[in-house]
mmCIF file of C-alpha atoms in Angstrom:
data_model
loop_
_atom_site.group_PDB
_atom_site.id
_atom_site.type_symbol
_atom_site.label_atom_id
_atom_site.label_comp_id
_atom_site.label_asym_id
_atom_site.label_seq_id
_atom_site.Cartn_x
_atom_site.Cartn_y
_atom_site.Cartn_z
ATOM 1 C CA ASP A 1 -15.861 15.506 -26.534
ATOM 2 C CA ALA A 2 -13.400 17.751 -24.678
ATOM 3 C CA GLY A 3 -12.618 15.138 -22.057
ATOM 4 C CA VAL A 4 -12.101 15.863 -18.382
ATOM 5 C CA ILE A 5 -10.876 19.421 -17.967
ATOM 6 C CA GLN A 6 -8.742 20.450 -15.014
ATOM 7 C CA SER A 7 -7.415 23.822 -13.992
ATOM 8 C CA PRO A 8 -4.923 25.128 -13.253
ATOM 9 C CA ARG A 9 -2.389 22.822 -14.954
ATOM 10 C CA HIS A 10 0.366 24.148 -12.723
ATOM 11 C CA GLU A 11 0.208 25.942 -9.415
ATOM 12 C CA VAL A 12 3.090 27.168 -7.300
ATOM 13 C CA THR A 13 2.189 28.600 -3.934
ATOM 14 C CA GLU A 14 3.653 29.275 -0.548
ATOM 15 C CA MET A 15 3.010 27.262 2.553
ATOM 16 C CA GLY A 16 -0.107 28.399 4.347
ATOM 17 C CA GLN A 17 -1.909 29.626 1.252
ATOM 18 C CA GLU A 18 -5.252 28.283 0.095
ATOM 19 C CA VAL A 19 -5.245 26.213 -3.074
ATOM 20 C CA THR A 20 -8.325 25.453 -5.167
ATOM 21 C CA LEU A 21 -8.204 22.913 -7.974
ATOM 22 C CA ARG A 22 -11.067 22.672 -10.430
ATOM 23 C CA CYS A 23 -12.529 19.924 -12.546
ATOM 24 C CA LYS A 24 -15.149 19.690 -15.252
ATOM 25 C CA PRO A 25 -16.096 16.048 -15.870
ATOM 26 C CA ILE A 26 -17.222 14.602 -19.170
ATOM 27 C CA SER A 27 -20.822 15.527 -19.876
ATOM 28 C CA GLY A 28 -23.134 12.662 -18.950
ATOM 29 C CA HIS A 29 -20.734 11.007 -16.534
ATOM 30 C CA ASN A 30 -22.246 10.636 -13.083
ATOM 31 C CA SER A 31 -19.197 9.630 -11.037
ATOM 32 C CA LEU A 32 -16.231 11.878 -10.321
ATOM 33 C CA PHE A 33 -12.976 10.980 -8.628
ATOM 34 C CA TRP A 34 -10.079 12.980 -7.223
ATOM 35 C CA TYR A 35 -6.681 11.255 -7.135
ATOM 36 C CA ARG A 36 -3.272 12.411 -5.914
ATOM 37 C CA GLN A 37 -0.082 11.115 -7.509
ATOM 38 C CA THR A 38 3.344 11.173 -5.887
ATOM 39 C CA MET A 39 6.512 9.221 -6.534
ATOM 40 C CA MET A 40 6.379 7.620 -3.121
ATOM 41 C CA ARG A 41 2.725 6.619 -2.953
ATOM 42 C CA GLY A 42 1.631 6.394 -6.567
ATOM 43 C CA LEU A 43 -2.017 7.144 -7.375
ATOM 44 C CA GLU A 44 -4.133 7.566 -4.268
ATOM 45 C CA LEU A 45 -7.892 7.983 -4.316
ATOM 46 C CA LEU A 46 -8.848 11.003 -2.237
ATOM 47 C CA ILE A 47 -12.611 11.140 -2.698
ATOM 48 C CA TYR A 48 -15.289 10.165 -5.142
ATOM 49 C CA PHE A 49 -18.758 11.425 -5.902
ATOM 50 C CA ASN A 50 -21.717 9.637 -7.402
ATOM 51 C CA ASN A 51 -24.514 11.855 -8.714
ATOM 52 C CA ASN A 52 -22.834 14.823 -6.998
ATOM 53 C CA VAL A 53 -22.926 13.112 -3.587
ATOM 54 C CA PRO A 54 -19.654 12.240 -1.830
ATOM 55 C CA ILE A 55 -19.577 8.461 -1.461
ATOM 56 C CA ASP A 56 -16.157 7.765 -0.011
ATOM 57 C CA ASP A 57 -13.817 10.402 1.373
ATOM 58 C CA SER A 58 -11.676 8.047 3.402
ATOM 59 C CA GLY A 59 -8.661 8.935 1.296
ATOM 60 C CA MET A 60 -8.758 12.626 2.149
ATOM 61 C CA PRO A 61 -5.553 13.130 4.136
ATOM 62 C CA GLU A 62 -6.845 15.472 6.805
ATOM 63 C CA ASP A 63 -9.179 18.330 7.543
ATOM 64 C CA ARG A 64 -7.099 20.708 5.456
ATOM 65 C CA PHE A 65 -8.531 18.980 2.378
ATOM 66 C CA SER A 66 -12.100 19.441 1.232
ATOM 67 C CA ALA A 67 -13.959 18.668 -1.975
ATOM 68 C CA LYS A 68 -17.290 19.786 -3.329
ATOM 69 C CA MET A 69 -19.427 18.991 -6.306
ATOM 70 C CA PRO A 70 -22.173 21.614 -6.470
ATOM 71 C CA ASN A 71 -23.514 20.301 -9.785
ATOM 72 C CA ALA A 72 -22.930 17.564 -12.331
ATOM 73 C CA SER A 73 -20.467 19.613 -14.351
ATOM 74 C CA PHE A 74 -18.117 21.014 -11.746
ATOM 75 C CA SER A 75 -16.045 19.947 -8.767
ATOM 76 C CA THR A 76 -13.382 21.575 -6.624
ATOM 77 C CA LEU A 77 -10.650 20.255 -4.380
ATOM 78 C CA LYS A 78 -9.474 22.749 -1.816
ATOM 79 C CA ILE A 79 -6.428 22.663 0.440
ATOM 80 C CA GLN A 80 -6.338 25.176 3.256
ATOM 81 C CA PRO A 81 -3.753 25.807 4.572
ATOM 82 C CA SER A 82 -1.368 24.176 2.115
ATOM 83 C CA GLU A 83 1.870 22.499 3.228
ATOM 84 C CA PRO A 84 4.981 21.437 1.274
ATOM 85 C CA ARG A 85 4.033 17.755 1.662
ATOM 86 C CA ASP A 86 0.894 18.476 -0.376
ATOM 87 C CA SER A 87 3.078 18.937 -3.466
ATOM 88 C CA ALA A 88 1.869 16.381 -5.998
ATOM 89 C CA VAL A 89 -0.081 15.991 -9.201
ATOM 90 C CA TYR A 90 -3.819 15.969 -8.569
ATOM 91 C CA PHE A 91 -5.995 14.186 -11.083
ATOM 92 C CA CYS A 92 -9.702 14.379 -11.607
ATOM 93 C CA ALA A 93 -11.439 11.516 -13.395
ATOM 94 C CA SER A 94 -15.011 10.755 -14.350
ATOM 95 C CA ARG A 95 -17.078 7.774 -15.399
ATOM 96 C CA TRP A 96 -20.602 6.683 -16.179
ATOM 97 C CA GLU A 97 -21.172 4.476 -13.131
ATOM 98 C CA SER A 98 -23.558 2.005 -14.679
ATOM 99 C CA GLY A 99 -21.654 1.533 -17.882
ATOM 100 C CA ALA A 100 -18.243 0.178 -18.746
ATOM 101 C CA ASN A 101 -15.511 0.813 -16.247
ATOM 102 C CA VAL A 102 -13.826 3.414 -18.394
ATOM 103 C CA LEU A 103 -12.453 5.942 -15.946
ATOM 104 C CA THR A 104 -11.323 8.958 -17.974
ATOM 105 C CA PHE A 105 -8.655 11.133 -16.418
ATOM 106 C CA GLY A 106 -7.927 14.794 -16.860
ATOM 107 C CA ALA A 107 -4.406 15.987 -17.601
ATOM 108 C CA GLY A 108 -3.806 16.782 -13.942
ATOM 109 C CA SER A 109 -2.895 19.804 -11.851
ATOM 110 C CA ARG A 110 0.710 19.898 -10.696
ATOM 111 C CA LEU A 111 0.888 21.583 -7.291
ATOM 112 C CA THR A 112 4.108 22.822 -5.748
ATOM 113 C CA VAL A 113 3.959 24.221 -2.235
ATOM 114 C CA LEU A 114 7.118 26.065 -1.230
ATOM 115 C CA GLY B 1 -6.836 -1.801 2.617
ATOM 116 C CA GLN B 2 -6.596 -3.353 -0.816
ATOM 117 C CA GLN B 3 -3.228 -3.170 -2.515
ATOM 118 C CA LEU B 4 -2.011 -4.005 -5.980
ATOM 119 C CA ASN B 5 1.633 -4.960 -6.370
ATOM 120 C CA GLN B 6 3.575 -4.106 -9.481
ATOM 121 C CA SER B 7 7.258 -4.812 -9.809
ATOM 122 C CA PRO B 8 9.861 -3.959 -10.761
ATOM 123 C CA GLN B 9 9.393 -0.211 -10.493
ATOM 124 C CA SER B 10 11.284 0.320 -13.773
ATOM 125 C CA MET B 11 11.969 -1.771 -16.857
ATOM 126 C CA PHE B 12 14.431 -1.124 -19.648
ATOM 127 C CA ILE B 13 14.078 -2.920 -22.962
ATOM 128 C CA GLN B 14 15.400 -2.706 -26.484
ATOM 129 C CA GLU B 15 13.144 -1.550 -29.297
ATOM 130 C CA GLY B 16 11.530 -4.566 -30.903
ATOM 131 C CA GLU B 17 11.567 -6.690 -27.767
ATOM 132 C CA ASP B 18 8.503 -8.050 -26.051
ATOM 133 C CA VAL B 19 7.814 -7.166 -22.411
ATOM 134 C CA SER B 20 5.490 -8.621 -19.799
ATOM 135 C CA MET B 21 4.203 -6.901 -16.659
ATOM 136 C CA ASN B 22 2.419 -8.541 -13.764
ATOM 137 C CA CYS B 23 0.049 -7.212 -11.183
ATOM 138 C CA THR B 24 -0.831 -9.177 -8.070
ATOM 139 C CA SER B 25 -2.999 -8.712 -5.035
ATOM 140 C CA SER B 26 -4.093 -10.568 -1.944
ATOM 141 C CA SER B 27 -7.640 -9.353 -2.635
ATOM 142 C CA ILE B 28 -10.136 -10.468 -5.250
ATOM 143 C CA PHE B 29 -11.230 -7.992 -7.901
ATOM 144 C CA ASN B 30 -14.220 -8.079 -10.234
ATOM 145 C CA THR B 31 -12.521 -6.106 -12.981
ATOM 146 C CA TRP B 32 -8.915 -5.548 -13.977
ATOM 147 C CA LEU B 33 -7.766 -2.577 -15.974
ATOM 148 C CA TRP B 34 -4.481 -1.493 -17.485
ATOM 149 C CA TYR B 35 -3.670 2.185 -17.962
ATOM 150 C CA LYS B 36 -0.726 3.984 -19.525
ATOM 151 C CA GLN B 37 0.458 7.433 -18.488
ATOM 152 C CA ASP B 38 2.559 9.579 -20.809
ATOM 153 C CA PRO B 39 4.701 12.342 -19.275
ATOM 154 C CA GLY B 40 2.629 15.364 -18.272
ATOM 155 C CA GLU B 41 -0.664 13.635 -18.951
ATOM 156 C CA GLY B 42 -3.253 11.633 -17.094
ATOM 157 C CA PRO B 43 -3.507 7.847 -17.323
ATOM 158 C CA VAL B 44 -5.307 6.497 -20.383
ATOM 159 C CA LEU B 45 -7.141 3.176 -20.431
ATOM 160 C CA LEU B 46 -5.465 0.481 -22.542
ATOM 161 C CA ILE B 47 -7.412 -2.690 -21.801
ATOM 162 C CA ALA B 48 -10.315 -3.671 -19.535
ATOM 163 C CA LEU B 49 -10.911 -7.253 -18.333
ATOM 164 C CA TYR B 50 -14.246 -8.302 -16.852
ATOM 165 C CA LYS B 51 -14.128 -12.070 -16.362
ATOM 166 C CA ALA B 52 -11.696 -14.459 -14.693
ATOM 167 C CA GLY B 53 -9.556 -16.124 -17.333
ATOM 168 C CA GLU B 54 -10.378 -13.522 -19.969
ATOM 169 C CA LEU B 55 -7.642 -12.815 -22.494
ATOM 170 C CA THR B 56 -7.985 -9.598 -24.462
ATOM 171 C CA SER B 57 -5.840 -7.969 -27.122
ATOM 172 C CA ASN B 58 -5.577 -4.404 -28.322
ATOM 173 C CA GLY B 59 -3.080 -4.169 -31.161
ATOM 174 C CA ARG B 60 0.329 -5.138 -29.798
ATOM 175 C CA LEU B 61 -1.056 -5.325 -26.264
ATOM 176 C CA THR B 62 -2.452 -8.466 -24.667
ATOM 177 C CA ALA B 63 -3.790 -8.707 -21.139
ATOM 178 C CA GLN B 64 -5.262 -11.505 -19.064
ATOM 179 C CA PHE B 65 -7.498 -11.618 -16.005
ATOM 180 C CA GLY B 66 -6.111 -14.289 -13.675
ATOM 181 C CA ILE B 67 -8.234 -17.319 -12.827
ATOM 182 C CA THR B 68 -7.976 -16.588 -9.096
ATOM 183 C CA ARG B 69 -9.110 -12.987 -9.759
ATOM 184 C CA LYS B 70 -6.085 -11.855 -7.750
ATOM 185 C CA ASP B 71 -3.740 -11.116 -10.622
ATOM 186 C CA SER B 72 -3.388 -9.893 -14.178
ATOM 187 C CA PHE B 73 -0.632 -9.488 -16.715
ATOM 188 C CA LEU B 74 0.000 -7.187 -19.653
ATOM 189 C CA ASN B 75 2.193 -8.098 -22.611
ATOM 190 C CA ILE B 76 3.554 -5.641 -25.134
ATOM 191 C CA SER B 77 4.967 -7.201 -28.267
ATOM 192 C CA ALA B 78 7.508 -5.680 -30.646
ATOM 193 C CA SER B 79 8.026 -2.587 -28.512
ATOM 194 C CA ILE B 80 8.475 0.818 -30.112
ATOM 195 C CA PRO B 81 9.785 4.108 -28.662
ATOM 196 C CA SER B 82 6.282 5.499 -28.070
ATOM 197 C CA ASP B 83 5.590 2.642 -25.645
ATOM 198 C CA VAL B 84 7.626 4.618 -23.115
ATOM 199 C CA GLY B 85 5.564 5.619 -20.114
ATOM 200 C CA ILE B 86 4.156 4.431 -16.814
ATOM 201 C CA TYR B 87 1.897 1.380 -16.904
ATOM 202 C CA PHE B 88 -0.643 1.030 -14.108
ATOM 203 C CA CYS B 89 -2.826 -1.891 -13.266
ATOM 204 C CA ALA B 90 -6.096 -1.198 -11.492
ATOM 205 C CA GLY B 91 -8.649 -3.424 -9.850
ATOM 206 C CA ARG B 92 -12.304 -2.701 -9.286
ATOM 207 C CA THR B 93 -14.520 -3.967 -6.511
ATOM 208 C CA TYR B 94 -18.151 -3.302 -5.811
ATOM 209 C CA THR B 95 -19.473 -1.892 -2.586
ATOM 210 C CA GLY B 96 -23.230 -1.981 -2.775
ATOM 211 C CA ALA B 97 -24.321 0.277 -5.604
ATOM 212 C CA ASN B 98 -20.954 1.947 -5.873
ATOM 213 C CA SER B 99 -17.454 0.952 -6.789
ATOM 214 C CA LYS B 100 -13.968 2.330 -6.918
ATOM 215 C CA LEU B 101 -10.645 1.510 -8.466
ATOM 216 C CA THR B 102 -7.448 0.647 -6.655
ATOM 217 C CA PHE B 103 -4.263 1.384 -8.595
ATOM 218 C CA GLY B 104 -0.850 -0.215 -8.455
ATOM 219 C CA LYS B 105 2.169 2.073 -8.168
ATOM 220 C CA GLY B 106 2.998 1.595 -11.809
ATOM 221 C CA ILE B 107 5.953 0.379 -13.832
ATOM 222 C CA THR B 108 8.028 2.894 -15.750
ATOM 223 C CA LEU B 109 8.982 1.450 -19.117
ATOM 224 C CA SER B 110 11.963 2.731 -21.076
ATOM 225 C CA VAL B 111 12.602 1.608 -24.652
ATOM 226 C CA ARG B 112 16.081 1.953 -26.115
ATOM 227 C CA PRO B 113 16.124 2.632 -29.853
#
C-alpha cells in the first residue's frame, strides 16, 4: 500500500499565481480530507469529501480556495489567486468512513507564496 | 466551534523520563485519537480510543479516554530520542452519517540524550 500520495511536496510561487495541490487517497478509502497546518493555527480542516461528494467545506477560507474530487482516486485543492498568508503545509488524508477511525495522512505539500 | 486544548506548547525531557500530555475540551467526543508528526511528514496515528474510561497501550505509550468524554491523556514511558516530534490529540463527533476530526494544536516534545 503506497499510502496517501500528495504532490508537489514543495511549491514556491509568487503572489497572484494559481496553485494546484494534488492528492491520491488510499485505494478503497471513501472519505478524503484536506487540512492546512500553520504554526499559529495548527491543523485546520478545510474540506472533506465522502464518496467523492463534498460534505463540509466550512473550513475553506474564502472563494480563492476550491477543491474537487472528480473520482475516488484523485482530488485537487486549488488556490487562485494565491497570497502570502496562504503559505502553509497542506495535508490530504483519507479514511474508510464506516470502519475504524484511522485517518491516514499524506506527507504534505509545503506551499510558500512570496 | 469545537476546540481541543493542549498545553504546554512545548515540553523538554531527559531521555529515559516518562512524560504525560493532556487534551481537554468543553465539547463531548465519541472517539479520541492521538497522532504523532515527525519533521517533514504527516501525522501518524498512535492510539485510538472508542469508549469513555477506556485505557489502551501501544508499547511504551498509554492513553485514556476520559469518563466525561471531554478529555484524554497520553503517557510515554522511558522516553527515547526518536520520541521527538509533535503530538496531536484529535476528537471525533458524528453528524448524521458523516463525521470529522477536530485536532488540538499539538505539543512539541524534545528529548535530551
